[in-house]
mmCIF file with all atom_site columns, C-alpha atoms in Angstrom:
data_model
loop_
_atom_site.group_PDB
_atom_site.id
_atom_site.type_symbol
_atom_site.label_atom_id
_atom_site.label_alt_id
_atom_site.label_comp_id
_atom_site.label_asym_id
_atom_site.label_entity_id
_atom_site.label_seq_id
_atom_site.pdbx_PDB_ins_code
_atom_site.Cartn_x
_atom_site.Cartn_y
_atom_site.Cartn_z
_atom_site.occupancy
_atom_site.B_iso_or_equiv
_atom_site.pdbx_formal_charge
_atom_site.auth_seq_id
_atom_site.auth_comp_id
_atom_site.auth_asym_id
_atom_site.auth_atom_id
_atom_site.pdbx_PDB_model_num
ATOM 1   C CA . MET A 1 1   ? -64.760 -1.308  -4.947  1.00 70.00 ? 1   MET A CA 1
ATOM 2   C CA . ASN A 1 2   ? -67.568 0.510   -6.845  1.00 81.00 ? 2   ASN A CA 1
ATOM 3   C CA . ARG A 1 3   ? -71.157 -0.827  -7.249  1.00 82.00 ? 3   ARG A CA 1
ATOM 4   C CA . GLU A 1 4   ? -70.796 -2.172  -10.812 1.00 83.00 ? 4   GLU A CA 1
ATOM 5   C CA . THR A 1 5   ? -67.384 -3.907  -10.060 1.00 85.00 ? 5   THR A CA 1
ATOM 6   C CA . LYS A 1 6   ? -68.847 -5.765  -7.197  1.00 87.00 ? 6   LYS A CA 1
ATOM 7   C CA . LYS A 1 7   ? -72.039 -6.679  -9.275  1.00 88.00 ? 7   LYS A CA 1
ATOM 8   C CA . ALA A 1 8   ? -69.653 -8.136  -11.898 1.00 89.00 ? 8   ALA A CA 1
ATOM 9   C CA . LEU A 1 9   ? -67.626 -10.024 -9.487  1.00 92.00 ? 9   LEU A CA 1
ATOM 10  C CA . THR A 1 10  ? -70.802 -11.582 -7.805  1.00 93.00 ? 10  THR A CA 1
ATOM 11  C CA . LYS A 1 11  ? -71.990 -12.617 -11.220 1.00 93.00 ? 11  LYS A CA 1
ATOM 12  C CA . GLN A 1 12  ? -68.527 -14.293 -12.034 1.00 93.00 ? 12  GLN A CA 1
ATOM 13  C CA . GLN A 1 13  ? -68.376 -16.189 -8.941  1.00 95.00 ? 13  GLN A CA 1
ATOM 14  C CA . LEU A 1 14  ? -72.059 -17.335 -9.317  1.00 94.00 ? 14  LEU A CA 1
ATOM 15  C CA . ILE A 1 15  ? -70.878 -18.709 -12.677 1.00 93.00 ? 15  ILE A CA 1
ATOM 16  C CA . ALA A 1 16  ? -67.677 -20.205 -11.377 1.00 93.00 ? 16  ALA A CA 1
ATOM 17  C CA . SER A 1 17  ? -69.650 -22.028 -8.352  1.00 94.00 ? 17  SER A CA 1
ATOM 18  C CA . ALA A 1 18  ? -71.985 -23.190 -10.755 1.00 92.00 ? 18  ALA A CA 1
ATOM 19  C CA . THR A 1 19  ? -69.494 -24.512 -13.400 1.00 90.00 ? 19  THR A CA 1
ATOM 20  C CA . ALA A 1 20  ? -67.447 -26.368 -10.653 1.00 91.00 ? 20  ALA A CA 1
ATOM 21  C CA . LEU A 1 21  ? -70.825 -27.930 -9.197  1.00 92.00 ? 21  LEU A CA 1
ATOM 22  C CA . PHE A 1 22  ? -71.930 -28.867 -12.572 1.00 88.00 ? 22  PHE A CA 1
ATOM 23  C CA . ARG A 1 23  ? -68.630 -30.441 -13.253 1.00 86.00 ? 23  ARG A CA 1
ATOM 24  C CA . GLU A 1 24  ? -68.829 -32.489 -9.969  1.00 87.00 ? 24  GLU A CA 1
ATOM 25  C CA . ASN A 1 25  ? -72.462 -33.348 -9.784  1.00 87.00 ? 25  ASN A CA 1
ATOM 26  C CA . GLY A 1 26  ? -73.989 -32.807 -13.213 1.00 84.00 ? 26  GLY A CA 1
ATOM 27  C CA . ILE A 1 27  ? -76.440 -29.949 -14.201 1.00 86.00 ? 27  ILE A CA 1
ATOM 28  C CA . HIS A 1 28  ? -79.553 -31.924 -12.992 1.00 85.00 ? 28  HIS A CA 1
ATOM 29  C CA . ASN A 1 29  ? -78.154 -32.968 -9.653  1.00 87.00 ? 29  ASN A CA 1
ATOM 30  C CA . THR A 1 30  ? -77.124 -29.392 -8.801  1.00 91.00 ? 30  THR A CA 1
ATOM 31  C CA . ASP A 1 31  ? -79.658 -26.958 -7.235  1.00 92.00 ? 31  ASP A CA 1
ATOM 32  C CA . LEU A 1 32  ? -79.908 -23.252 -6.780  1.00 93.00 ? 32  LEU A CA 1
ATOM 33  C CA . LYS A 1 33  ? -79.162 -23.489 -2.962  1.00 94.00 ? 33  LYS A CA 1
ATOM 34  C CA . SER A 1 34  ? -75.960 -25.439 -3.544  1.00 95.00 ? 34  SER A CA 1
ATOM 35  C CA . ILE A 1 35  ? -74.946 -22.999 -6.187  1.00 95.00 ? 35  ILE A CA 1
ATOM 36  C CA . THR A 1 36  ? -75.697 -19.748 -4.010  1.00 95.00 ? 36  THR A CA 1
ATOM 37  C CA . ALA A 1 37  ? -74.205 -21.303 -0.989  1.00 95.00 ? 37  ALA A CA 1
ATOM 38  C CA . ASP A 1 38  ? -70.941 -22.163 -2.738  1.00 95.00 ? 38  ASP A CA 1
ATOM 39  C CA . ALA A 1 39  ? -70.757 -18.508 -3.885  1.00 94.00 ? 39  ALA A CA 1
ATOM 40  C CA . GLY A 1 40  ? -71.516 -17.159 -0.663  1.00 94.00 ? 40  GLY A CA 1
ATOM 41  C CA . VAL A 1 41  ? -74.662 -15.240 -1.713  1.00 93.00 ? 41  VAL A CA 1
ATOM 42  C CA . SER A 1 42  ? -78.488 -16.084 -1.176  1.00 94.00 ? 42  SER A CA 1
ATOM 43  C CA . VAL A 1 43  ? -81.011 -17.193 -3.613  1.00 93.00 ? 43  VAL A CA 1
ATOM 44  C CA . VAL A 1 44  ? -82.694 -13.616 -3.619  1.00 93.00 ? 44  VAL A CA 1
ATOM 45  C CA . THR A 1 45  ? -79.238 -12.179 -4.737  1.00 94.00 ? 45  THR A CA 1
ATOM 46  C CA . PHE A 1 46  ? -78.976 -14.986 -7.497  1.00 94.00 ? 46  PHE A CA 1
ATOM 47  C CA . TYR A 1 47  ? -82.484 -13.645 -9.027  1.00 94.00 ? 47  TYR A CA 1
ATOM 48  C CA . LYS A 1 48  ? -80.772 -10.373 -9.330  1.00 93.00 ? 48  LYS A CA 1
ATOM 49  C CA . TYR A 1 49  ? -78.416 -11.621 -11.998 1.00 93.00 ? 49  TYR A CA 1
ATOM 50  C CA . PHE A 1 50  ? -80.236 -14.593 -13.469 1.00 93.00 ? 50  PHE A CA 1
ATOM 51  C CA . ASP A 1 51  ? -83.904 -15.442 -14.136 1.00 92.00 ? 51  ASP A CA 1
ATOM 52  C CA . SER A 1 52  ? -83.496 -19.079 -13.535 1.00 90.00 ? 52  SER A CA 1
ATOM 53  C CA . LYS A 1 53  ? -80.954 -21.948 -13.223 1.00 89.00 ? 53  LYS A CA 1
ATOM 54  C CA . ASP A 1 54  ? -81.582 -22.747 -16.947 1.00 85.00 ? 54  ASP A CA 1
ATOM 55  C CA . THR A 1 55  ? -80.482 -19.091 -17.795 1.00 88.00 ? 55  THR A CA 1
ATOM 56  C CA . LEU A 1 56  ? -77.523 -19.634 -15.803 1.00 90.00 ? 56  LEU A CA 1
ATOM 57  C CA . VAL A 1 57  ? -76.656 -22.869 -17.783 1.00 88.00 ? 57  VAL A CA 1
ATOM 58  C CA . ARG A 1 58  ? -77.415 -21.488 -21.195 1.00 86.00 ? 58  ARG A CA 1
ATOM 59  C CA . GLU A 1 59  ? -74.760 -18.398 -20.301 1.00 88.00 ? 59  GLU A CA 1
ATOM 60  C CA . ILE A 1 60  ? -72.063 -21.209 -19.269 1.00 88.00 ? 60  ILE A CA 1
ATOM 61  C CA . ALA A 1 61  ? -73.030 -23.054 -22.634 1.00 85.00 ? 61  ALA A CA 1
ATOM 62  C CA . ASN A 1 62  ? -72.672 -19.846 -24.490 1.00 86.00 ? 62  ASN A CA 1
ATOM 63  C CA . ASP A 1 63  ? -69.204 -19.220 -22.817 1.00 87.00 ? 63  ASP A CA 1
ATOM 64  C CA . GLU A 1 64  ? -68.047 -22.820 -23.652 1.00 85.00 ? 64  GLU A CA 1
ATOM 65  C CA . LEU A 1 65  ? -69.093 -22.312 -27.367 1.00 85.00 ? 65  LEU A CA 1
ATOM 66  C CA . ASN A 1 66  ? -67.459 -19.145 -27.686 1.00 89.00 ? 66  ASN A CA 1
ATOM 67  C CA . ASN A 1 67  ? -64.120 -20.555 -26.297 1.00 89.00 ? 67  ASN A CA 1
ATOM 68  C CA . LEU A 1 68  ? -64.369 -23.389 -28.692 1.00 88.00 ? 68  LEU A CA 1
ATOM 69  C CA . PHE A 1 69  ? -64.822 -21.081 -31.561 1.00 90.00 ? 69  PHE A CA 1
ATOM 70  C CA . ASP A 1 70  ? -62.043 -18.768 -30.336 1.00 93.00 ? 70  ASP A CA 1
ATOM 71  C CA . ARG A 1 71  ? -59.847 -21.595 -30.924 1.00 91.00 ? 71  ARG A CA 1
ATOM 72  C CA . ILE A 1 72  ? -61.138 -22.596 -34.307 1.00 90.00 ? 72  ILE A CA 1
ATOM 73  C CA . MET A 1 73  ? -60.882 -19.079 -35.453 1.00 92.00 ? 73  MET A CA 1
ATOM 74  C CA . ALA A 1 74  ? -57.206 -18.950 -34.542 1.00 92.00 ? 74  ALA A CA 1
ATOM 75  C CA . ILE A 1 75  ? -56.710 -21.926 -36.743 1.00 90.00 ? 75  ILE A CA 1
ATOM 76  C CA . ALA A 1 76  ? -58.682 -20.326 -39.687 1.00 89.00 ? 76  ALA A CA 1
ATOM 77  C CA . ASP A 1 77  ? -56.610 -17.131 -39.324 1.00 90.00 ? 77  ASP A CA 1
ATOM 78  C CA . SER A 1 78  ? -53.313 -18.868 -39.353 1.00 89.00 ? 78  SER A CA 1
ATOM 79  C CA . PRO A 1 79  ? -51.085 -18.225 -42.289 1.00 86.00 ? 79  PRO A CA 1
ATOM 80  C CA . ASP A 1 80  ? -49.014 -21.396 -41.974 1.00 86.00 ? 80  ASP A CA 1
ATOM 81  C CA . LEU A 1 81  ? -51.979 -23.957 -42.378 1.00 84.00 ? 81  LEU A CA 1
ATOM 82  C CA . THR A 1 82  ? -53.350 -25.418 -45.561 1.00 81.00 ? 82  THR A CA 1
ATOM 83  C CA . ILE A 1 83  ? -57.167 -25.600 -46.196 1.00 79.00 ? 83  ILE A CA 1
ATOM 84  C CA . LEU A 1 84  ? -57.045 -29.186 -45.671 1.00 77.00 ? 84  LEU A CA 1
ATOM 85  C CA . ASP A 1 85  ? -55.146 -28.823 -42.245 1.00 82.00 ? 85  ASP A CA 1
ATOM 86  C CA . LYS A 1 86  ? -58.028 -26.167 -41.369 1.00 84.00 ? 86  LYS A CA 1
ATOM 87  C CA . ILE A 1 87  ? -60.523 -28.425 -42.133 1.00 79.00 ? 87  ILE A CA 1
ATOM 88  C CA . LYS A 1 88  ? -59.161 -31.469 -40.265 1.00 79.00 ? 88  LYS A CA 1
ATOM 89  C CA . ALA A 1 89  ? -58.363 -29.157 -37.316 1.00 84.00 ? 89  ALA A CA 1
ATOM 90  C CA . PHE A 1 90  ? -62.125 -27.961 -37.103 1.00 84.00 ? 90  PHE A CA 1
ATOM 91  C CA . ALA A 1 91  ? -63.572 -31.462 -37.101 1.00 80.00 ? 91  ALA A CA 1
ATOM 92  C CA . THR A 1 92  ? -60.835 -32.663 -34.712 1.00 83.00 ? 92  THR A CA 1
ATOM 93  C CA . ILE A 1 93  ? -61.352 -29.771 -32.101 1.00 87.00 ? 93  ILE A CA 1
ATOM 94  C CA . THR A 1 94  ? -65.076 -29.842 -32.509 1.00 84.00 ? 94  THR A CA 1
ATOM 95  C CA . ALA A 1 95  ? -65.263 -33.629 -31.751 1.00 81.00 ? 95  ALA A CA 1
ATOM 96  C CA . THR A 1 96  ? -62.810 -33.257 -28.847 1.00 85.00 ? 96  THR A CA 1
ATOM 97  C CA . ALA A 1 97  ? -64.635 -30.275 -27.514 1.00 84.00 ? 97  ALA A CA 1
ATOM 98  C CA . GLN A 1 98  ? -68.043 -32.222 -27.638 1.00 80.00 ? 98  GLN A CA 1
ATOM 99  C CA . LYS A 1 99  ? -66.577 -35.303 -25.702 1.00 82.00 ? 99  LYS A CA 1
ATOM 100 C CA . LYS A 1 100 ? -64.928 -33.106 -23.161 1.00 82.00 ? 100 LYS A CA 1
ATOM 101 C CA . ILE A 1 101 ? -68.253 -31.132 -22.460 1.00 81.00 ? 101 ILE A CA 1
ATOM 102 C CA . ALA A 1 102 ? -70.319 -34.419 -22.317 1.00 80.00 ? 102 ALA A CA 1
ATOM 103 C CA . THR A 1 103 ? -67.576 -35.778 -19.732 1.00 79.00 ? 103 THR A CA 1
ATOM 104 C CA . THR A 1 104 ? -67.449 -32.417 -17.922 1.00 78.00 ? 104 THR A CA 1
ATOM 105 C CA . TYR A 1 105 ? -71.027 -31.579 -17.855 1.00 78.00 ? 105 TYR A CA 1
ATOM 106 C CA . GLY A 1 106 ? -73.055 -34.406 -18.764 1.00 74.00 ? 106 GLY A CA 1
ATOM 107 C CA . PRO A 1 107 ? -75.536 -34.997 -21.835 1.00 75.00 ? 107 PRO A CA 1
ATOM 108 C CA . GLU A 1 108 ? -77.708 -32.226 -20.742 1.00 74.00 ? 108 GLU A CA 1
ATOM 109 C CA . MET A 1 109 ? -75.110 -29.528 -21.964 1.00 77.00 ? 109 MET A CA 1
ATOM 110 C CA . ILE A 1 110 ? -74.566 -31.359 -25.247 1.00 75.00 ? 110 ILE A CA 1
ATOM 111 C CA . THR A 1 111 ? -78.339 -31.240 -25.795 1.00 75.00 ? 111 THR A CA 1
ATOM 112 C CA . LEU A 1 112 ? -78.516 -27.537 -24.998 1.00 71.00 ? 112 LEU A CA 1
ATOM 113 C CA . LEU A 1 113 ? -75.635 -26.730 -27.267 1.00 71.00 ? 113 LEU A CA 1
ATOM 114 C CA . GLU A 1 114 ? -76.736 -29.065 -30.242 1.00 69.00 ? 114 GLU A CA 1
ATOM 115 C CA . THR A 1 115 ? -80.599 -28.492 -30.306 1.00 65.00 ? 115 THR A CA 1
ATOM 116 C CA . ASP A 1 116 ? -82.390 -27.051 -27.430 1.00 60.00 ? 116 ASP A CA 1
ATOM 117 C CA . ASP A 1 117 ? -81.587 -23.325 -27.523 1.00 70.00 ? 117 ASP A CA 1
ATOM 118 C CA . ALA A 1 118 ? -82.199 -20.770 -30.317 1.00 79.00 ? 118 ALA A CA 1
ATOM 119 C CA . HIS A 1 119 ? -79.783 -18.214 -29.008 1.00 79.00 ? 119 HIS A CA 1
ATOM 120 C CA . ILE A 1 120 ? -77.130 -20.651 -28.804 1.00 80.00 ? 120 ILE A CA 1
ATOM 121 C CA . GLN A 1 121 ? -77.745 -22.121 -32.090 1.00 82.00 ? 121 GLN A CA 1
ATOM 122 C CA . ALA A 1 122 ? -77.548 -18.520 -33.510 1.00 86.00 ? 122 ALA A CA 1
ATOM 123 C CA . VAL A 1 123 ? -74.264 -17.987 -32.137 1.00 84.00 ? 123 VAL A CA 1
ATOM 124 C CA . ALA A 1 124 ? -73.078 -21.171 -33.350 1.00 83.00 ? 124 ALA A CA 1
ATOM 125 C CA . ASP A 1 125 ? -74.259 -20.682 -36.918 1.00 85.00 ? 125 ASP A CA 1
ATOM 126 C CA . THR A 1 126 ? -72.826 -17.211 -37.039 1.00 89.00 ? 126 THR A CA 1
ATOM 127 C CA . ARG A 1 127 ? -69.246 -18.370 -35.863 1.00 88.00 ? 127 ARG A CA 1
ATOM 128 C CA . ARG A 1 128 ? -69.343 -21.335 -38.241 1.00 87.00 ? 128 ARG A CA 1
ATOM 129 C CA . ASP A 1 129 ? -70.079 -19.217 -40.964 1.00 89.00 ? 129 ASP A CA 1
ATOM 130 C CA . ASP A 1 130 ? -67.308 -17.065 -40.129 1.00 90.00 ? 130 ASP A CA 1
ATOM 131 C CA . PHE A 1 131 ? -64.799 -19.943 -40.088 1.00 89.00 ? 131 PHE A CA 1
ATOM 132 C CA . PHE A 1 132 ? -65.853 -21.217 -43.254 1.00 87.00 ? 132 PHE A CA 1
ATOM 133 C CA . THR A 1 133 ? -66.064 -17.835 -44.878 1.00 89.00 ? 133 THR A CA 1
ATOM 134 C CA . THR A 1 134 ? -62.499 -17.412 -44.019 1.00 90.00 ? 134 THR A CA 1
ATOM 135 C CA . ILE A 1 135 ? -61.373 -20.778 -45.499 1.00 87.00 ? 135 ILE A CA 1
ATOM 136 C CA . ILE A 1 136 ? -63.435 -20.209 -48.645 1.00 88.00 ? 136 ILE A CA 1
ATOM 137 C CA . GLU A 1 137 ? -61.948 -16.851 -49.105 1.00 88.00 ? 137 GLU A CA 1
ATOM 138 C CA . GLN A 1 138 ? -58.505 -18.695 -48.758 1.00 86.00 ? 138 GLN A CA 1
ATOM 139 C CA . GLY A 1 139 ? -59.372 -21.189 -51.049 1.00 83.00 ? 139 GLY A CA 1
ATOM 140 C CA . ARG A 1 140 ? -60.418 -18.781 -53.732 1.00 84.00 ? 140 ARG A CA 1
ATOM 141 C CA . SER A 1 141 ? -57.607 -16.595 -53.419 1.00 82.00 ? 141 SER A CA 1
ATOM 142 C CA . GLU A 1 142 ? -54.991 -19.635 -53.782 1.00 78.00 ? 142 GLU A CA 1
ATOM 143 C CA . GLY A 1 143 ? -56.931 -20.834 -56.893 1.00 76.00 ? 143 GLY A CA 1
ATOM 144 C CA . PHE A 1 144 ? -58.074 -24.108 -55.054 1.00 74.00 ? 144 PHE A CA 1
ATOM 145 C CA . PHE A 1 145 ? -61.787 -23.604 -55.716 1.00 79.00 ? 145 PHE A CA 1
ATOM 146 C CA . ASN A 1 146 ? -63.595 -23.466 -59.210 1.00 76.00 ? 146 ASN A CA 1
ATOM 147 C CA . ALA A 1 147 ? -64.081 -19.673 -59.796 1.00 78.00 ? 147 ALA A CA 1
ATOM 148 C CA . ASP A 1 148 ? -67.740 -20.802 -61.448 1.00 83.00 ? 148 ASP A CA 1
ATOM 149 C CA . VAL A 1 149 ? -68.831 -22.250 -58.272 1.00 83.00 ? 149 VAL A CA 1
ATOM 150 C CA . SER A 1 150 ? -70.619 -20.259 -55.723 1.00 88.00 ? 150 SER A CA 1
ATOM 151 C CA . THR A 1 151 ? -69.582 -20.000 -52.130 1.00 87.00 ? 151 THR A CA 1
ATOM 152 C CA . ALA A 1 152 ? -73.065 -21.394 -51.011 1.00 88.00 ? 152 ALA A CA 1
ATOM 153 C CA . ALA A 1 153 ? -72.218 -24.505 -53.164 1.00 88.00 ? 153 ALA A CA 1
ATOM 154 C CA . ILE A 1 154 ? -68.938 -24.792 -51.660 1.00 86.00 ? 154 ILE A CA 1
ATOM 155 C CA . ARG A 1 155 ? -70.117 -24.517 -48.153 1.00 85.00 ? 155 ARG A CA 1
ATOM 156 C CA . VAL A 1 156 ? -72.925 -27.327 -48.734 1.00 85.00 ? 156 VAL A CA 1
ATOM 157 C CA . TYR A 1 157 ? -69.948 -29.573 -50.302 1.00 82.00 ? 157 TYR A CA 1
ATOM 158 C CA . ILE A 1 158 ? -67.595 -28.938 -47.291 1.00 80.00 ? 158 ILE A CA 1
ATOM 159 C CA . ASP A 1 159 ? -70.612 -29.485 -44.589 1.00 79.00 ? 159 ASP A CA 1
ATOM 160 C CA . MET A 1 160 ? -71.420 -33.008 -46.543 1.00 77.00 ? 160 MET A CA 1
ATOM 161 C CA . PHE A 1 161 ? -67.780 -33.964 -45.709 1.00 73.00 ? 161 PHE A CA 1
ATOM 162 C CA . MET A 1 162 ? -67.650 -32.625 -42.218 1.00 69.00 ? 162 MET A CA 1
ATOM 163 C CA . SER A 1 163 ? -70.584 -34.862 -41.377 1.00 68.00 ? 163 SER A CA 1
ATOM 164 C CA . TYR A 1 164 ? -68.930 -38.226 -42.561 1.00 65.00 ? 164 TYR A CA 1
ATOM 165 C CA . ASP A 1 165 ? -67.852 -39.481 -39.193 1.00 60.00 ? 165 ASP A CA 1
ATOM 166 C CA . ARG A 1 166 ? -70.897 -41.961 -38.627 1.00 56.00 ? 166 ARG A CA 1
ATOM 167 C CA . GLN A 1 167 ? -70.677 -43.381 -42.081 1.00 61.00 ? 167 GLN A CA 1
ATOM 168 C CA . LYS A 1 168 ? -66.792 -43.794 -41.764 1.00 61.00 ? 168 LYS A CA 1
ATOM 169 C CA . THR A 1 169 ? -67.424 -45.506 -38.403 1.00 63.00 ? 169 THR A CA 1
ATOM 170 C CA . ILE A 1 170 ? -70.021 -48.025 -40.122 1.00 63.00 ? 170 ILE A CA 1
ATOM 171 C CA . ALA A 1 171 ? -67.375 -48.810 -42.747 1.00 62.00 ? 171 ALA A CA 1
ATOM 172 C CA . LEU A 1 172 ? -64.700 -49.395 -40.416 1.00 64.00 ? 172 LEU A CA 1
ATOM 173 C CA . ALA A 1 173 ? -66.983 -51.697 -38.367 1.00 63.00 ? 173 ALA A CA 1
ATOM 174 C CA . GLN A 1 174 ? -67.759 -53.717 -41.346 1.00 65.00 ? 174 GLN A CA 1
ATOM 175 C CA . GLY A 1 175 ? -64.048 -54.392 -41.913 1.00 64.00 ? 175 GLY A CA 1
ATOM 176 C CA . GLU A 1 176 ? -64.399 -52.985 -45.522 1.00 64.00 ? 176 GLU A CA 1
ATOM 177 C CA . ILE A 1 177 ? -61.512 -50.519 -45.237 1.00 69.00 ? 177 ILE A CA 1
ATOM 178 C CA . ASP A 1 178 ? -58.775 -49.241 -42.713 1.00 73.00 ? 178 ASP A CA 1
ATOM 179 C CA . ILE A 1 179 ? -59.008 -45.543 -41.454 1.00 71.00 ? 179 ILE A CA 1
ATOM 180 C CA . LYS A 1 180 ? -55.873 -44.363 -42.821 1.00 74.00 ? 180 LYS A CA 1
ATOM 181 C CA . THR A 1 181 ? -57.129 -45.550 -46.477 1.00 78.00 ? 181 THR A CA 1
ATOM 182 C CA . ILE A 1 182 ? -60.548 -44.248 -46.114 1.00 72.00 ? 182 ILE A CA 1
ATOM 183 C CA . ASP A 1 183 ? -59.143 -40.818 -44.863 1.00 72.00 ? 183 ASP A CA 1
ATOM 184 C CA . GLN A 1 184 ? -56.822 -40.679 -47.975 1.00 74.00 ? 184 GLN A CA 1
ATOM 185 C CA . GLN A 1 185 ? -59.434 -41.488 -50.499 1.00 76.00 ? 185 GLN A CA 1
ATOM 186 C CA . LEU A 1 186 ? -61.911 -38.749 -48.756 1.00 74.00 ? 186 LEU A CA 1
ATOM 187 C CA . GLU A 1 187 ? -59.159 -36.256 -48.974 1.00 73.00 ? 187 GLU A CA 1
ATOM 188 C CA . GLN A 1 188 ? -58.912 -37.186 -52.839 1.00 73.00 ? 188 GLN A CA 1
ATOM 189 C CA . LEU A 1 189 ? -62.627 -37.140 -53.269 1.00 75.00 ? 189 LEU A CA 1
ATOM 190 C CA . PHE A 1 190 ? -62.948 -33.717 -51.473 1.00 73.00 ? 190 PHE A CA 1
ATOM 191 C CA . PHE A 1 191 ? -60.427 -31.892 -53.731 1.00 70.00 ? 191 PHE A CA 1
ATOM 192 C CA . TYR A 1 192 ? -60.767 -33.959 -56.997 1.00 69.00 ? 192 TYR A CA 1
ATOM 193 C CA . GLY A 1 193 ? -64.146 -35.092 -57.035 1.00 69.00 ? 193 GLY A CA 1
ATOM 194 C CA . LEU A 1 194 ? -65.619 -38.369 -58.331 1.00 61.00 ? 194 LEU A CA 1
ATOM 195 C CA . MET A 1 195 ? -64.253 -37.689 -61.587 1.00 59.00 ? 195 MET A CA 1
ATOM 196 C CA . GLY A 1 196 ? -60.620 -37.122 -60.218 1.00 63.00 ? 196 GLY A CA 1
ATOM 197 C CA . TYR A 1 197 ? -60.435 -33.725 -61.932 1.00 61.00 ? 197 TYR A CA 1
ATOM 198 C CA . ILE A 1 198 ? -58.829 -30.393 -60.675 1.00 59.00 ? 198 ILE A CA 1
ATOM 199 C CA . ASN A 1 199 ? -57.082 -27.502 -62.064 1.00 62.00 ? 199 ASN A CA 1
ATOM 200 C CA . VAL A 1 200 ? -53.756 -28.956 -63.459 1.00 62.00 ? 200 VAL A CA 1
ATOM 201 C CA . ASP A 1 201 ? -51.669 -26.118 -61.965 1.00 65.00 ? 201 ASP A CA 1
ATOM 202 C CA . LYS A 1 202 ? -53.045 -27.031 -58.487 1.00 65.00 ? 202 LYS A CA 1
ATOM 203 C CA . ARG A 1 203 ? -53.072 -30.793 -58.503 1.00 65.00 ? 203 ARG A CA 1
ATOM 204 C CA . ALA A 1 204 ? -49.119 -31.201 -57.949 1.00 69.00 ? 204 ALA A CA 1
ATOM 205 C CA . GLN A 1 205 ? -49.307 -28.551 -54.920 1.00 67.00 ? 205 GLN A CA 1
ATOM 206 C CA . LEU A 1 206 ? -52.416 -30.528 -53.498 1.00 64.00 ? 206 LEU A CA 1
ATOM 207 C CA . ASP A 1 207 ? -50.686 -33.717 -54.057 1.00 65.00 ? 207 ASP A CA 1
ATOM 208 C CA . GLN A 1 208 ? -47.596 -32.456 -52.148 1.00 68.00 ? 208 GLN A CA 1
ATOM 209 C CA . ILE A 1 209 ? -49.825 -31.304 -49.258 1.00 61.00 ? 209 ILE A CA 1
ATOM 210 C CA . ARG A 1 210 ? -51.327 -34.723 -48.889 1.00 55.00 ? 210 ARG A CA 1
ATOM 211 C CA . GLN A 1 211 ? -47.923 -36.501 -48.954 1.00 60.00 ? 211 GLN A CA 1
ATOM 212 C CA . GLN A 1 212 ? -46.871 -34.094 -46.120 1.00 58.00 ? 212 GLN A CA 1
ATOM 213 C CA . ASN A 1 213 ? -49.965 -34.920 -44.117 1.00 52.00 ? 213 ASN A CA 1
ATOM 214 C CA . ARG A 1 214 ? -49.386 -38.698 -44.420 1.00 51.00 ? 214 ARG A CA 1
ATOM 215 C CA . LYS A 1 215 ? -46.044 -38.441 -42.749 1.00 52.00 ? 215 LYS A CA 1
#
């Protein structure tokens, strides 16, 4: 085994040990000695690969983020899904992944992924942009988006709909509407707008998609 291969395996072992211990005990309750003991290396060796425990945590968070977006981009690139299916899948997979990460690692990891690290946020923003660029291009090619509306405006519009979960929860808690009805109405607003208008050539097709999704 050459030196570079050995170094790569040692780093992988440190990441694997840290991940397992973080899952078992939480990030805050896991110290470097526990990680290095589990990996079978010294603390001195650890510092040859990572500046600190925080650096290691960021690398694991970055891996989790990229794994999530690999799944999301597979959906974006699927030729068998409609735009609506893809947007729904994005929201569902993201919410499920956040819950899983919170359960697995504790709230520290979610905080890191969402707010605390500029590099991770840059990765998240770039990969999220890739996803939305892909589906917006699909929407334009299929004639679902108004040709006079900019990609930037479409992105803002989609982002508004992607952030509706809290408001939906409040409405449901107040007993104003049931979840099936509110989802159907939000789908209608997404494509038709407040005035209920869309290109007549596409309305029948969209209605058919929505009917299929209700089954």
